[in-house]
Amino acid sequence: MLTGVRIVVLGGDARQLEVIQKCAELDATVSVVGFDQLEQVIPGIEHRELKDEVFASADVLVLPVVSCDDQGKVSSSFSGEPIVLKKEHMAALPEHCTVFTGMAKPFLRELCEENGLRLVEVLDRDDIALYNSIPTAEGAIAIAIKETDFTIHGSECIVLGIGRTGFTLAKTLQGLGANVRVGIRRNEDVARATIMGWKPFMTTDLAAQTGEVDLLFNTIPTMIITAQILSRMPQKAVIIDLASAPGGCDFRYADKRGIKALLAPGLPGIVAPKTAGGIIADALIRLLLEEQNAREVKS
Ligand code: NAP
């Protein structure tokens, strides 16, 4: 149980509702800021305004998955009012407070450092990235289905990178009956792909692979689908770039060649906010319970 733990949730989208609900169910004292337009009633929570005193008693400050921008602006799907995280708010947090987010922007990192606050970036963690790869893969496949007039079954699919996202995506495509090739750069990944029944190739040989491709998925966060690669690709091919912005595709040249190329960020929050929120909530709760246990062992 999280009895006595004071959690302040500042803004966010539908994913945050899972965090709020699960923490409240475990008896945490949950205060929310930036949810004034929320129609759903979540029992046992308190709606607050953005004032220093909200921060002063927080054990945990939960920010949206994307934290805030470089001016401190926090996005909220459930408020018409702008929410701006200020230096004074962060300075008002008690020293022991943990700041919890998906991925922090430099602005937030600096403020945490300045105030000696512990910052937890949950999307950094392997287990979270792995769980998140499931809605990401499903979202990528939903886009592929929407953007094509052929089945994934029997199609020629290439997945670039078989890290956490690429691996799950390749496996899901395979499950749908696609012929899956994967672009990798390490010999151990040749073995891993072979065991999985995918055809591996080195990304340095990508140009030789794209002559016959229906769907090209990228998870490599660097420019990899260059103009040179695109110039050899069939026009009917569709590229779905999952890598973080700006992605790994020369979108300008793809457009010029008439190849459909889409950058698809933030899929878990778009296609499965409930699942994605649940993943984040579970991570936060695990962290708080672990801290609680560690304190109990010490005392
Ligand atoms: P990851 O586990 O680190 O996997 C990245 C893969 O890219 C690894 O296979 C890595 O190979 C490969 N790679 C990196 N640089 C390379 C290079 N220069 N040449 C060849 N291969 C290279 O990361 P992830 O969690 O799968 O995430 C991948 C990307 O997707 C990130 O940009 C992440 O932010 C993004 N993402 C997007 C969504 C979405 O909704 N669109 C959701 C989750 C993640 P090695 O193992 O050899 O290093």
CSV table of C-alpha atoms and ligand atoms in Angstrom, one decimal:
chain,number,residue,atom,x,y,z
A,1,MET,CA,0.0,0.0,0.0
A,2,LEU,CA,1.1,3.6,-0.5
A,3,THR,CA,-0.7,5.0,2.6
A,4,GLY,CA,0.8,8.3,3.6
A,5,VAL,CA,2.7,8.9,0.3
A,6,ARG,CA,1.8,12.3,-1.2
A,7,ILE,CA,1.8,12.3,-4.9
A,8,VAL,CA,1.3,15.4,-7.1
A,9,VAL,CA,0.4,14.8,-10.7
A,10,LEU,CA,1.0,17.7,-13.0
A,11,GLY,CA,-0.7,17.6,-16.4
A,12,GLY,CA,-0.5,14.8,-18.9
A,13,ASP,CA,-2.7,12.8,-21.2
A,14,ALA,CA,-5.0,9.7,-20.8
A,15,ARG,CA,-1.9,7.7,-19.7
A,16,GLN,CA,-1.7,9.8,-16.5
A,17,LEU,CA,-5.3,8.8,-15.6
A,18,GLU,CA,-4.0,5.2,-15.0
A,19,VAL,CA,-1.2,6.5,-12.8
A,20,ILE,CA,-3.7,8.6,-10.8
A,21,GLN,CA,-6.2,5.8,-10.5
A,22,LYS,CA,-3.7,3.1,-9.5
A,23,CYS,CA,-1.9,5.3,-6.9
A,24,ALA,CA,-5.3,6.4,-5.4
A,25,GLU,CA,-6.4,2.7,-5.2
A,26,LEU,CA,-3.3,2.0,-3.2
A,27,ASP,CA,-4.2,4.7,-0.8
A,28,ALA,CA,-1.6,7.3,-1.8
A,29,THR,CA,-2.7,10.9,-1.2
A,30,VAL,CA,-3.0,12.1,-4.8
A,31,SER,CA,-3.3,15.8,-5.8
A,32,VAL,CA,-3.8,16.6,-9.4
A,33,VAL,CA,-3.1,19.9,-11.2
A,34,GLY,CA,-4.3,20.5,-14.7
A,35,PHE,CA,-7.3,18.1,-14.8
A,36,ASP,CA,-10.1,20.7,-14.5
A,37,GLN,CA,-11.8,19.5,-17.7
A,38,LEU,CA,-11.6,15.9,-16.8
A,39,GLU,CA,-15.2,14.5,-17.0
A,40,GLN,CA,-14.4,11.2,-15.4
A,41,VAL,CA,-14.6,11.2,-11.6
A,42,ILE,CA,-11.7,9.4,-9.9
A,43,PRO,CA,-12.5,8.8,-6.3
A,44,GLY,CA,-10.1,9.8,-3.6
A,45,ILE,CA,-8.1,12.4,-5.4
A,46,GLU,CA,-7.9,16.2,-4.9
A,47,HIS,CA,-7.9,18.8,-7.7
A,48,ARG,CA,-5.5,21.6,-6.9
A,49,GLU,CA,-4.4,24.8,-8.5
A,50,LEU,CA,-0.8,25.4,-9.6
A,51,LYS,CA,0.6,27.0,-6.4
A,52,ASP,CA,3.9,26.6,-4.5
A,53,GLU,CA,2.1,25.0,-1.5
A,54,VAL,CA,1.0,22.0,-3.7
A,55,PHE,CA,4.7,21.3,-4.3
A,56,ALA,CA,5.8,21.9,-0.7
A,57,SER,CA,4.4,18.7,0.7
A,58,ALA,CA,5.0,16.3,-2.3
A,59,ASP,CA,6.9,13.1,-1.8
A,60,VAL,CA,6.6,12.4,-5.6
A,61,LEU,CA,6.0,14.8,-8.4
A,62,VAL,CA,4.7,13.1,-11.5
A,63,LEU,CA,5.1,14.9,-14.8
A,64,PRO,CA,3.8,13.8,-18.2
A,65,VAL,CA,5.7,11.1,-20.2
A,66,VAL,CA,7.4,13.9,-22.3
A,67,SER,CA,8.0,16.0,-19.1
A,68,CYS,CA,7.8,19.7,-20.1
A,69,ASP,CA,9.3,21.8,-22.9
A,70,ASP,CA,12.4,24.1,-22.5
A,71,GLN,CA,10.2,26.9,-21.1
A,72,GLY,CA,8.7,24.6,-18.5
A,73,LYS,CA,5.4,24.3,-20.4
A,74,VAL,CA,3.6,21.1,-19.3
A,75,SER,CA,1.0,19.7,-21.7
A,76,SER,CA,-2.3,18.6,-20.4
A,77,SER,CA,-5.1,17.0,-22.3
A,78,PHE,CA,-7.6,17.8,-19.6
A,79,SER,CA,-7.1,21.5,-19.0
A,80,GLY,CA,-7.8,24.7,-21.0
A,81,GLU,CA,-5.3,26.6,-18.8
A,82,PRO,CA,-1.6,26.7,-19.6
A,83,ILE,CA,0.5,24.9,-17.1
A,84,VAL,CA,4.0,26.2,-16.7
A,85,LEU,CA,6.5,24.6,-14.3
A,86,LYS,CA,8.5,27.4,-12.8
A,87,LYS,CA,11.8,27.4,-10.9
A,88,GLU,CA,9.9,28.4,-7.7
A,89,HIS,CA,7.7,25.3,-7.9
A,90,MET,CA,10.8,23.0,-8.1
A,91,ALA,CA,12.5,25.0,-5.3
A,92,ALA,CA,9.4,24.4,-3.1
A,93,LEU,CA,9.7,20.6,-3.4
A,94,PRO,CA,11.1,18.9,-0.3
A,95,GLU,CA,14.6,17.6,-0.7
A,96,HIS,CA,13.4,13.9,-0.5
A,97,CYS,CA,10.9,14.4,-3.3
A,98,THR,CA,11.3,12.2,-6.4
A,99,VAL,CA,10.5,13.7,-9.8
A,100,PHE,CA,9.1,11.1,-12.1
A,101,THR,CA,8.6,11.3,-15.8
A,102,GLY,CA,9.0,9.3,-19.1
A,103,MET,CA,11.8,11.2,-20.6
A,104,ALA,CA,13.1,14.5,-19.2
A,105,LYS,CA,14.0,17.6,-21.3
A,106,PRO,CA,17.2,19.5,-20.4
A,107,PHE,CA,15.1,22.2,-18.6
A,108,LEU,CA,13.8,19.7,-16.1
A,109,ARG,CA,17.1,17.9,-15.7
A,110,GLU,CA,18.8,21.2,-14.8
A,111,LEU,CA,16.0,22.2,-12.3
A,112,CYS,CA,16.3,18.8,-10.6
A,113,GLU,CA,20.1,19.1,-10.4
A,114,GLU,CA,19.9,22.7,-9.1
A,115,ASN,CA,17.5,21.6,-6.3
A,116,GLY,CA,19.3,18.3,-5.5
A,117,LEU,CA,16.1,16.3,-6.5
A,118,ARG,CA,16.1,12.7,-7.6
A,119,LEU,CA,14.9,12.4,-11.2
A,120,VAL,CA,13.5,9.1,-12.5
A,121,GLU,CA,13.1,8.8,-16.3
A,122,VAL,CA,11.1,5.7,-16.6
A,123,LEU,CA,11.3,5.2,-20.4
A,124,ASP,CA,15.1,4.8,-19.9
A,125,ARG,CA,14.5,1.5,-18.1
A,126,ASP,CA,14.8,-1.7,-20.1
A,127,ASP,CA,11.7,-3.4,-18.7
A,128,ILE,CA,9.6,-0.3,-19.5
A,129,ALA,CA,10.9,0.0,-23.0
A,130,LEU,CA,10.3,-3.7,-23.6
A,131,TYR,CA,6.7,-3.5,-22.3
A,132,ASN,CA,6.2,-0.3,-24.4
A,133,SER,CA,7.4,-2.1,-27.5
A,134,ILE,CA,4.1,-4.0,-27.5
A,135,PRO,CA,1.8,-1.1,-28.1
A,136,THR,CA,4.5,0.5,-30.4
A,137,ALA,CA,4.5,-2.6,-32.6
A,138,GLU,CA,0.8,-2.8,-32.7
A,139,GLY,CA,0.6,0.9,-33.5
A,140,ALA,CA,3.1,0.5,-36.4
A,141,ILE,CA,1.1,-2.4,-37.8
A,142,ALA,CA,-2.1,-0.4,-37.5
A,143,ILE,CA,-0.4,2.3,-39.6
A,144,ALA,CA,0.8,-0.2,-42.1
A,145,ILE,CA,-2.7,-1.7,-42.5
A,146,LYS,CA,-4.2,1.8,-43.0
A,147,GLU,CA,-1.6,3.0,-45.5
A,148,THR,CA,-1.5,0.0,-47.8
A,149,ASP,CA,-3.9,-2.0,-50.0
A,150,PHE,CA,-2.3,-5.4,-49.4
A,151,THR,CA,-2.2,-7.7,-46.5
A,152,ILE,CA,0.8,-8.0,-44.2
A,153,HIS,CA,0.5,-11.7,-44.7
A,154,GLY,CA,2.8,-12.6,-47.6
A,155,SER,CA,4.3,-9.1,-47.8
A,156,GLU,CA,8.1,-8.3,-47.9
A,157,CYS,CA,8.9,-6.5,-44.6
A,158,ILE,CA,12.2,-5.1,-43.5
A,159,VAL,CA,12.7,-4.0,-39.9
A,160,LEU,CA,15.8,-1.9,-39.2
A,161,GLY,CA,17.3,-2.5,-35.8
A,162,ILE,CA,16.3,-5.4,-33.5
A,163,GLY,CA,16.6,-3.7,-30.2
A,164,ARG,CA,13.6,-3.6,-27.9
A,165,THR,CA,11.1,-2.1,-30.4
A,166,GLY,CA,12.5,-3.8,-33.5
A,167,PHE,CA,12.5,-7.2,-32.0
A,168,THR,CA,8.9,-7.1,-30.9
A,169,LEU,CA,7.8,-5.6,-34.2
A,170,ALA,CA,9.7,-8.3,-36.3
A,171,LYS,CA,8.1,-11.0,-34.2
A,172,THR,CA,4.6,-9.5,-34.6
A,173,LEU,CA,5.0,-9.1,-38.3
A,174,GLN,CA,6.2,-12.7,-38.5
A,175,GLY,CA,3.1,-13.8,-36.6
A,176,LEU,CA,1.0,-12.1,-39.2
A,177,GLY,CA,2.7,-14.2,-41.9
A,178,ALA,CA,5.0,-11.5,-43.4
A,179,ASN,CA,8.4,-12.4,-44.8
A,180,VAL,CA,10.6,-10.6,-42.4
A,181,ARG,CA,14.1,-9.4,-43.0
A,182,VAL,CA,16.0,-7.5,-40.4
A,183,GLY,CA,18.8,-4.9,-40.7
A,184,ILE,CA,21.4,-5.3,-37.9
A,185,ARG,CA,25.1,-4.4,-37.3
A,186,ARG,CA,26.4,-7.0,-34.9
A,187,ASN,CA,27.2,-10.6,-35.5
A,188,GLU,CA,25.3,-11.8,-32.4
A,189,ASP,CA,22.2,-10.3,-33.9
A,190,VAL,CA,22.7,-12.4,-37.0
A,191,ALA,CA,22.4,-15.4,-34.8
A,192,ARG,CA,19.5,-14.0,-32.8
A,193,ALA,CA,17.6,-13.2,-36.0
A,194,THR,CA,18.3,-16.6,-37.5
A,195,ILE,CA,17.0,-18.4,-34.4
A,196,MET,CA,13.8,-16.3,-34.7
A,197,GLY,CA,13.4,-17.3,-38.4
A,198,TRP,CA,14.1,-13.8,-39.8
A,199,LYS,CA,16.5,-13.1,-42.6
A,200,PRO,CA,19.3,-10.9,-41.3
A,201,PHE,CA,21.5,-8.5,-43.3
A,202,MET,CA,24.0,-5.9,-42.3
A,203,THR,CA,22.7,-2.3,-42.4
A,204,THR,CA,25.7,-1.4,-44.5
A,205,ASP,CA,24.1,-3.6,-47.2
A,206,LEU,CA,20.7,-2.0,-46.9
A,207,ALA,CA,20.8,-0.7,-50.5
A,208,ALA,CA,21.0,-4.2,-51.8
A,209,GLN,CA,17.9,-5.2,-49.8
A,210,THR,CA,15.4,-2.5,-50.6
A,211,GLY,CA,14.8,-3.4,-54.3
A,212,GLU,CA,12.0,-5.8,-53.2
A,213,VAL,CA,10.3,-4.4,-50.2
A,214,ASP,CA,6.6,-3.6,-49.4
A,215,LEU,CA,7.0,-2.2,-45.9
A,216,LEU,CA,10.2,-0.8,-44.4
A,217,PHE,CA,10.1,-0.1,-40.6
A,218,ASN,CA,12.9,1.8,-39.0
A,219,THR,CA,13.8,1.8,-35.3
A,220,ILE,CA,17.4,3.0,-35.7
A,221,PRO,CA,17.7,6.6,-34.4
A,222,THR,CA,20.1,7.8,-37.0
A,223,MET,CA,19.9,8.8,-40.7
A,224,ILE,CA,19.8,5.4,-42.3
A,225,ILE,CA,17.2,5.5,-45.1
A,226,THR,CA,19.2,8.0,-47.1
A,227,ALA,CA,18.4,9.5,-50.6
A,228,GLN,CA,20.8,6.9,-52.0
A,229,ILE,CA,18.7,4.0,-50.4
A,230,LEU,CA,15.4,5.7,-51.4
A,231,SER,CA,16.5,6.1,-55.0
A,232,ARG,CA,16.5,2.3,-55.4
A,233,MET,CA,13.3,1.6,-53.6
A,234,PRO,CA,10.0,0.7,-55.4
A,235,GLN,CA,7.6,3.6,-55.3
A,236,LYS,CA,4.8,1.4,-53.9
A,237,ALA,CA,6.8,0.7,-50.7
A,238,VAL,CA,5.7,2.3,-47.5
A,239,ILE,CA,8.2,3.5,-44.9
A,240,ILE,CA,7.2,3.7,-41.2
A,241,ASP,CA,9.8,5.4,-39.2
A,242,LEU,CA,9.5,4.7,-35.4
A,243,ALA,CA,12.8,6.2,-34.4
A,244,SER,CA,12.7,9.3,-32.2
A,245,ALA,CA,12.5,12.6,-34.0
A,246,PRO,CA,13.8,13.5,-36.5
A,247,GLY,CA,13.7,9.8,-37.4
A,248,GLY,CA,16.1,8.0,-39.7
A,249,CYS,CA,14.7,8.7,-43.1
A,250,ASP,CA,15.3,11.4,-45.7
A,251,PHE,CA,11.6,12.4,-45.8
A,252,ARG,CA,12.2,15.3,-48.2
A,253,TYR,CA,13.7,12.9,-50.8
A,254,ALA,CA,11.1,10.2,-50.1
A,255,ASP,CA,8.4,12.8,-50.9
A,256,LYS,CA,10.2,13.9,-54.0
A,257,ARG,CA,10.3,10.3,-55.2
A,258,GLY,CA,6.6,9.7,-54.4
A,259,ILE,CA,7.4,7.1,-51.7
A,260,LYS,CA,5.0,7.2,-48.7
A,261,ALA,CA,7.2,7.8,-45.6
A,262,LEU,CA,5.7,8.5,-42.2
A,263,LEU,CA,7.3,9.4,-39.0
A,264,ALA,CA,5.2,7.8,-36.2
A,265,PRO,CA,6.2,9.1,-32.8
A,266,GLY,CA,4.5,8.4,-29.4
A,267,LEU,CA,2.5,5.3,-30.6
A,268,PRO,CA,1.9,3.7,-27.2
A,269,GLY,CA,0.1,6.9,-25.9
A,270,ILE,CA,-1.9,7.2,-29.2
A,271,VAL,CA,-3.0,3.6,-29.8
A,272,ALA,CA,-3.2,2.2,-26.3
A,273,PRO,CA,-3.1,4.9,-23.6
A,274,LYS,CA,-4.7,2.7,-21.0
A,275,THR,CA,-2.0,0.0,-21.5
A,276,ALA,CA,0.8,2.6,-21.8
A,277,GLY,CA,-0.4,4.4,-18.7
A,278,GLY,CA,-0.6,1.1,-16.8
A,279,ILE,CA,3.0,0.3,-17.7
A,280,ILE,CA,4.1,3.7,-16.3
A,281,ALA,CA,1.9,3.4,-13.2
A,282,ASP,CA,3.2,-0.1,-12.4
A,283,ALA,CA,6.8,1.2,-12.8
A,284,LEU,CA,6.1,4.1,-10.4
A,285,ILE,CA,4.3,1.9,-7.9
A,286,ARG,CA,7.2,-0.6,-8.0
A,287,LEU,CA,9.7,2.1,-7.4
A,288,LEU,CA,7.7,3.5,-4.4
A,289,LEU,CA,7.2,0.1,-2.8
A,290,GLU,CA,10.9,-0.7,-3.3
A,291,GLU,CA,11.8,2.5,-1.6
A,292,GLN,CA,9.4,1.8,1.2
A,293,ASN,CA,10.8,-1.7,1.7
A,294,ALA,CA,14.4,-0.3,1.7
A,295,ARG,CA,13.4,2.2,4.4
A,296,GLU,CA,11.8,-0.5,6.5
A,297,VAL,CA,14.9,-2.7,6.3
A,298,LYS,CA,17.1,0.2,7.4
A,299,SER,CA,14.9,1.2,10.4
B,1,NAP,P1,17.1,0.1,-28.7
B,1,NAP,O1,16.6,-1.1,-27.9
B,1,NAP,O2,18.3,0.8,-28.3
B,1,NAP,O3,17.3,-0.4,-30.2
B,1,NAP,C1,17.9,0.4,-31.2
B,1,NAP,C2,18.4,-0.5,-32.3
B,1,NAP,O4,19.0,0.3,-33.3
B,1,NAP,C3,19.4,-1.5,-31.8
B,1,NAP,O5,19.2,-2.7,-32.6
B,1,NAP,C4,20.8,-0.9,-32.3
B,1,NAP,O6,21.8,-1.8,-32.6
B,1,NAP,C5,20.3,-0.2,-33.6
B,1,NAP,N1,21.2,0.8,-34.0
B,1,NAP,C6,21.5,2.0,-33.3
B,1,NAP,N2,22.3,2.8,-34.0
B,1,NAP,C7,22.6,2.0,-35.2
B,1,NAP,C8,23.4,2.3,-36.3
B,1,NAP,N3,24.2,3.4,-36.4
B,1,NAP,N4,23.5,1.3,-37.2
B,1,NAP,C9,22.8,0.2,-37.1
B,1,NAP,N5,22.0,-0.1,-36.1
B,1,NAP,C10,21.9,0.8,-35.1
B,1,NAP,O7,16.0,1.2,-28.8
B,1,NAP,P2,14.4,1.0,-28.8
B,1,NAP,O8,13.9,1.0,-27.4
B,1,NAP,O9,14.1,-0.2,-29.7
B,1,NAP,O10,13.9,2.3,-29.6
B,1,NAP,C11,14.3,2.5,-30.9
B,1,NAP,C12,13.9,3.9,-31.3
B,1,NAP,O11,12.4,3.9,-31.3
B,1,NAP,C13,14.3,5.1,-30.4
B,1,NAP,O12,14.6,6.2,-31.1
B,1,NAP,C14,13.1,5.3,-29.5
B,1,NAP,O13,13.0,6.6,-29.0
B,1,NAP,C15,12.0,5.0,-30.5
B,1,NAP,N6,10.7,4.6,-30.0
B,1,NAP,C16,9.6,5.1,-30.6
B,1,NAP,C17,8.3,4.7,-30.3
B,1,NAP,C18,7.2,5.2,-31.1
B,1,NAP,O14,6.1,5.2,-30.6
B,1,NAP,N7,7.4,5.6,-32.3
B,1,NAP,C19,8.1,3.9,-29.1
B,1,NAP,C20,9.3,3.4,-28.4
B,1,NAP,C21,10.5,3.8,-28.9
B,1,NAP,P3,22.9,-2.3,-31.5
B,1,NAP,O15,22.1,-3.2,-30.6
B,1,NAP,O16,23.9,-2.9,-32.3
B,1,NAP,O17,23.3,-1.0,-30.8
